[in-house]
């Protein structure tokens, strides 16, 4: 099982330089992948391409680009460019996004997100696999009057979806290569998420999907104080219905209940619980929440588990 981290350089003079430095440290720690979120700041495929060039051998991924406000032709160009830049080490994550950010940020109605995801994935798969598309859906059109292939990305781009609800899991199993669940604990993975996406993939004649579990967590002895910080930092997700649902399915009341916080033995045991629940890969996020010393301590443990 591979183990990675989400990199989030903030309060720095230059985000790109700081992220590359963190990625080098992650690779030295033995971690196998680095992942980058996407909001309204840095362009995550471009950031992944830079990191992948600067840190050979490290897998890099986007987690995840919302399908609202984007178009498959443009996302394909970004993803194929990152794939060519990293010589096959880039992984593209997509997301439905949220009503709040979609409507407030883009001024677009957050309507029929699963239908949009299905059409987006259908067109994007054509583009990344063949360099062409001729897709005319109900919600979007993607056609290529000129080729859209990026030399160096001929083997395609792995497509993952931040899916956790039943409909999104069905679409992801049919059309994607895997999923990127976040704040979904071992119980929700084993009982609801992994069976649903696996069944959809089998019905579509696709290989078993990758399950890249994103987990907020840190190794620390100051558990109570760090848990309090996590409660404040993750509270935003409790207002999003899809996250609130999966937190409940995981046995939690607050988002922070899904954060893995404790000493090395505690964190290692939780990583193994995710593996036993069906995760093929585990990616820790928010490892910086308790300071630099705790982050490095966390990365040392995760790097050892990745070997």
Coordinates of C-alpha atoms in Angstrom, one line a residue:
X1 CA 0.0 0.0 0.0
X2 CA 1.3 3.4 -0.9
X3 CA 1.2 6.2 1.6
X4 CA 1.3 9.9 0.7
X5 CA 0.6 13.4 2.0
X6 CA -1.3 16.4 0.9
X7 CA 1.0 19.5 0.7
X8 CA -0.4 22.8 1.7
X9 CA 2.2 25.6 1.9
X10 CA 0.7 28.7 3.4
X11 CA 2.0 31.9 4.9
X12 CA 5.2 31.7 2.8
X13 CA 6.9 34.2 0.5
X14 CA 6.5 31.9 -2.5
X15 CA 4.1 29.0 -2.5
X16 CA 5.7 27.2 -5.4
X17 CA 9.2 27.3 -3.9
X18 CA 7.9 26.2 -0.5
X19 CA 5.8 23.4 -2.0
X20 CA 8.8 22.0 -3.9
X21 CA 10.9 22.1 -0.7
X22 CA 8.1 20.2 1.2
X23 CA 7.9 17.6 -1.6
X24 CA 11.6 17.0 -1.5
X25 CA 11.3 16.4 2.3
X26 CA 8.4 14.1 1.7
X27 CA 10.4 12.0 -0.7
X28 CA 13.4 11.8 1.7
X29 CA 11.0 10.6 4.4
X30 CA 10.0 7.7 2.2
X31 CA 6.5 8.9 1.2
X32 CA 5.4 7.8 -2.2
X33 CA 3.0 10.5 -3.3
X34 CA 2.2 14.2 -2.9
X35 CA -1.3 15.7 -3.5
X36 CA -2.5 19.2 -4.1
X37 CA -5.9 20.7 -3.4
X38 CA -7.8 23.0 -5.7
X39 CA -9.7 26.1 -4.6
X40 CA -9.3 29.6 -6.1
X41 CA -5.5 29.9 -5.5
X42 CA -2.7 27.9 -7.1
X43 CA -3.5 25.8 -10.2
X44 CA -3.0 22.3 -8.9
X45 CA -2.1 20.4 -12.1
X46 CA 0.5 23.0 -12.8
X47 CA 1.8 22.7 -9.3
X48 CA 1.9 19.0 -9.6
X49 CA 3.8 19.2 -12.8
X50 CA 6.4 21.4 -11.3
X51 CA 6.8 19.2 -8.2
X52 CA 7.0 16.1 -10.3
X53 CA 9.8 17.6 -12.4
X54 CA 11.7 18.8 -9.4
X55 CA 11.3 15.6 -7.3
X56 CA 11.9 12.6 -9.6
X57 CA 10.1 9.4 -8.5
X58 CA 7.4 11.1 -6.4
X59 CA 3.9 10.4 -7.6
X60 CA 1.9 13.6 -7.7
X61 CA -1.9 14.2 -7.8
X62 CA -4.7 16.7 -7.8
X63 CA -7.4 16.3 -5.1
X64 CA -9.6 17.5 -6.5
X65 CA -10.7 19.8 -9.3
X66 CA -14.5 20.7 -9.2
X67 CA -16.3 20.0 -12.4
X68 CA -18.4 23.2 -12.2
X69 CA -16.6 26.1 -13.8
X70 CA -14.3 23.9 -15.8
X71 CA -14.5 22.2 -19.2
X72 CA -13.2 18.7 -20.2
X73 CA -11.1 20.2 -23.0
X74 CA -9.2 22.5 -20.7
X75 CA -8.8 20.0 -17.9
X76 CA -7.5 17.5 -20.4
X77 CA -4.9 19.9 -21.6
X78 CA -3.8 20.6 -18.0
X79 CA -3.7 16.9 -17.1
X80 CA -1.9 15.7 -20.2
X81 CA 0.7 18.4 -19.8
X82 CA 1.3 17.4 -16.2
X83 CA 1.5 13.8 -17.2
X84 CA 4.1 14.5 -19.9
X85 CA 6.0 16.7 -17.5
X86 CA 6.2 14.0 -14.9
X87 CA 6.7 11.1 -17.3
X88 CA 3.6 9.3 -16.1
X89 CA 3.5 10.1 -12.5
X90 CA 0.4 12.4 -12.4
X91 CA -3.0 11.5 -11.1
X92 CA -6.0 13.7 -11.8
X93 CA -8.7 14.0 -9.2
X94 CA -12.1 15.5 -9.9
X95 CA -14.9 16.6 -7.5
X96 CA -18.5 17.6 -7.6
X97 CA -17.6 20.7 -5.6
X98 CA -20.0 22.4 -3.2
X99 CA -23.1 24.6 -3.7
X100 CA -21.5 27.4 -1.6
X101 CA -18.3 27.8 -3.6
X102 CA -19.9 27.1 -7.0
X103 CA -22.6 29.6 -6.7
X104 CA -20.7 32.3 -4.7
X105 CA -17.5 31.9 -6.7
X106 CA -18.6 31.2 -10.3
X107 CA -22.1 32.5 -10.2
X108 CA -23.3 29.1 -11.6
X109 CA -26.3 27.2 -10.2
X110 CA -25.2 24.1 -8.4
X111 CA -27.7 21.9 -10.3
X112 CA -27.6 18.2 -11.4
X113 CA -24.0 17.7 -10.2
X114 CA -24.0 13.9 -10.7
X115 CA -25.2 14.2 -14.3
X116 CA -22.6 16.8 -14.9
X117 CA -19.9 14.5 -13.5
X118 CA -21.0 11.7 -15.7
X119 CA -20.8 13.8 -18.9
X120 CA -17.5 15.4 -17.8
X121 CA -15.9 12.0 -17.2
X122 CA -17.2 10.6 -20.4
X123 CA -15.7 13.4 -22.5
X124 CA -12.5 13.6 -20.4
X125 CA -11.9 9.8 -20.8
X126 CA -12.1 10.2 -24.6
X127 CA -9.7 13.1 -24.5
X128 CA -7.0 11.6 -22.3
X129 CA -7.1 8.2 -24.0
X130 CA -7.3 9.2 -27.6
X131 CA -6.6 12.9 -27.8
X132 CA -9.9 13.5 -29.5
X133 CA -13.5 13.8 -28.5
X134 CA -16.9 14.0 -30.1
X135 CA -19.2 14.3 -27.1
X136 CA -22.5 16.1 -27.2
X137 CA -24.3 15.8 -23.9
X138 CA -27.3 17.4 -22.3
X139 CA -25.1 19.7 -20.1
X140 CA -21.8 20.0 -22.1
X141 CA -20.2 19.5 -25.4
X142 CA -16.6 18.5 -26.1
X143 CA -15.4 18.2 -29.6
X144 CA -11.9 18.4 -31.2
X145 CA -11.8 20.1 -34.6
X146 CA -8.0 19.9 -34.0
X147 CA -6.2 17.1 -32.1
X148 CA -6.0 17.5 -28.3
X149 CA -3.2 15.0 -27.7
X150 CA -0.1 16.1 -25.7
X151 CA 3.0 14.1 -26.9
X152 CA 4.5 12.4 -23.9
X153 CA 1.1 11.6 -22.3
X154 CA 0.1 8.7 -24.7
X155 CA -0.5 6.3 -21.8
X156 CA -3.4 8.5 -20.6
X157 CA -4.1 9.9 -17.1
X158 CA -5.6 8.1 -14.2
X159 CA -9.0 9.6 -13.4
X160 CA -10.1 9.6 -9.8
X161 CA -13.2 11.2 -8.2
X162 CA -13.8 12.6 -4.7
X163 CA -17.0 10.5 -4.5
X164 CA -18.8 9.3 -1.4
X165 CA -22.5 9.4 -2.1
X166 CA -24.3 6.4 -3.8
X167 CA -24.9 8.2 -7.2
X168 CA -21.4 9.6 -7.4
X169 CA -19.9 6.2 -6.5
X170 CA -21.9 4.5 -9.2
X171 CA -20.7 7.0 -11.9
X172 CA -17.1 6.8 -10.6
X173 CA -17.1 3.0 -10.7
X174 CA -18.4 3.0 -14.2
X175 CA -16.2 5.7 -15.7
X176 CA -13.2 6.5 -13.4
X177 CA -10.2 4.6 -12.2
X178 CA -10.9 5.1 -8.5
X179 CA -12.1 7.4 -5.8
X180 CA -10.7 10.0 -3.3
X181 CA -12.9 9.8 -0.2
X182 CA -12.2 12.4 2.5
X183 CA -13.5 12.3 6.1
X184 CA -14.7 8.8 5.4
X185 CA -13.6 6.5 8.2
X186 CA -12.9 2.8 8.0
X187 CA -16.6 1.9 8.9
X188 CA -18.0 4.0 6.1
X189 CA -15.4 2.7 3.6
X190 CA -16.0 -1.0 4.5
X191 CA -19.7 -0.9 4.8
X192 CA -20.8 1.6 2.2
X193 CA -18.2 3.2 -0.1
X194 CA -15.9 0.4 -1.2
X195 CA -18.7 -2.1 -1.9
X196 CA -20.7 0.4 -3.9
X197 CA -17.9 1.6 -6.2
X198 CA -16.5 -1.9 -6.6
X199 CA -19.9 -3.2 -7.6
X200 CA -20.3 -0.4 -10.2
X201 CA -16.9 -1.1 -11.6
X202 CA -17.6 -4.8 -11.9
X203 CA -20.9 -4.2 -13.6
X204 CA -19.2 -1.9 -16.1
X205 CA -16.5 -4.5 -16.8
X206 CA -13.8 -2.2 -15.4
X207 CA -10.9 -3.2 -13.1
X208 CA -11.2 -3.0 -9.3
X209 CA -11.1 0.7 -8.5
X210 CA -8.3 2.4 -6.5
X211 CA -9.5 3.7 -3.1
X212 CA -7.3 6.6 -2.2
X213 CA -8.4 7.5 1.3
X214 CA -7.6 11.1 2.4
X215 CA -7.2 11.3 6.1
X216 CA -6.5 14.3 8.3
X217 CA -4.0 13.3 11.0
X218 CA -0.8 14.0 12.8
X219 CA 1.5 12.2 15.3
X220 CA 1.6 14.1 18.6
X221 CA 1.5 13.7 22.3
X222 CA -0.6 16.8 22.8
X223 CA -3.8 15.1 21.7
X224 CA -6.4 17.2 23.3
X225 CA -5.0 20.6 22.1
X226 CA -4.5 19.3 18.6
X227 CA -8.0 17.8 18.5
X228 CA -9.4 21.2 19.5
X229 CA -7.5 22.8 16.6
X230 CA -8.8 20.2 14.2
X231 CA -12.3 20.7 15.4
X232 CA -12.1 24.4 14.4
X233 CA -10.2 23.8 11.2
X234 CA -12.6 21.1 9.9
X235 CA -15.9 22.5 11.0
X236 CA -16.5 23.9 7.5
X237 CA -17.2 20.3 6.2
X238 CA -20.0 19.7 8.7
X239 CA -22.1 22.2 6.8
X240 CA -21.8 20.3 3.5
X241 CA -24.5 17.6 3.3
X242 CA -22.3 15.0 1.6
X243 CA -19.6 15.3 4.2
X244 CA -22.1 15.4 7.1
X245 CA -23.6 12.1 5.8
X246 CA -20.3 10.3 5.5
X247 CA -19.1 11.6 8.9
X248 CA -22.2 10.0 10.4
X249 CA -21.7 6.7 8.5
X250 CA -18.2 6.7 10.0
X251 CA -19.5 6.9 13.5
X252 CA -18.6 10.5 14.1
X253 CA -20.5 13.6 15.1
X254 CA -18.0 16.2 14.2
X255 CA -15.5 16.2 11.3
X256 CA -12.6 16.2 13.7
X257 CA -13.8 12.8 15.0
X258 CA -12.4 11.4 11.8
X259 CA -9.0 13.0 12.4
X260 CA -6.3 10.5 13.3
X261 CA -4.4 12.1 16.2
X262 CA -2.1 10.4 18.6
X263 CA 1.3 8.8 19.1
X264 CA 3.0 6.5 16.6
X265 CA 1.3 3.4 17.7
X266 CA -2.1 5.0 17.5
X267 CA -1.6 6.5 14.0
X268 CA -0.1 3.3 12.6
X269 CA -3.0 1.2 13.9
X270 CA -5.5 3.6 12.2
X271 CA -3.6 3.5 8.9
X272 CA -3.9 -0.3 9.0
X273 CA -7.6 0.0 9.8
X274 CA -8.0 2.0 6.6
X275 CA -6.1 -0.6 4.7
X276 CA -8.3 -3.4 6.1
X277 CA -11.4 -1.4 5.2
X278 CA -10.4 -1.5 1.5
X279 CA -8.1 1.5 1.0
X280 CA -5.5 0.8 -1.6
X281 CA -3.7 4.1 -0.8
X282 CA -3.7 6.4 2.3
X283 CA -2.9 10.1 2.0
X284 CA -2.6 12.2 5.2
X285 CA -3.7 15.8 5.2
X286 CA -3.4 18.6 7.7
X287 CA -0.1 17.2 9.0
X288 CA 1.0 20.7 9.7
X289 CA -1.7 21.5 12.2
X290 CA 0.5 20.8 15.3
X291 CA 3.6 22.5 14.0
X292 CA 6.8 21.6 12.2
X293 CA 8.1 19.1 14.7
X294 CA 4.9 17.1 14.8
X295 CA 4.7 17.2 11.0
X296 CA 8.2 15.8 10.6
X297 CA 7.4 13.2 13.2
X298 CA 4.3 12.2 11.3
X299 CA 6.1 12.0 7.9
X300 CA 8.8 9.8 9.4
X301 CA 6.1 7.3 10.6
X302 CA 4.2 7.4 7.3
X303 CA 7.3 7.0 5.3
X304 CA 8.2 3.9 7.3
X305 CA 4.8 2.5 6.7
X306 CA 5.1 3.2 2.9
X307 CA 8.3 1.0 2.7

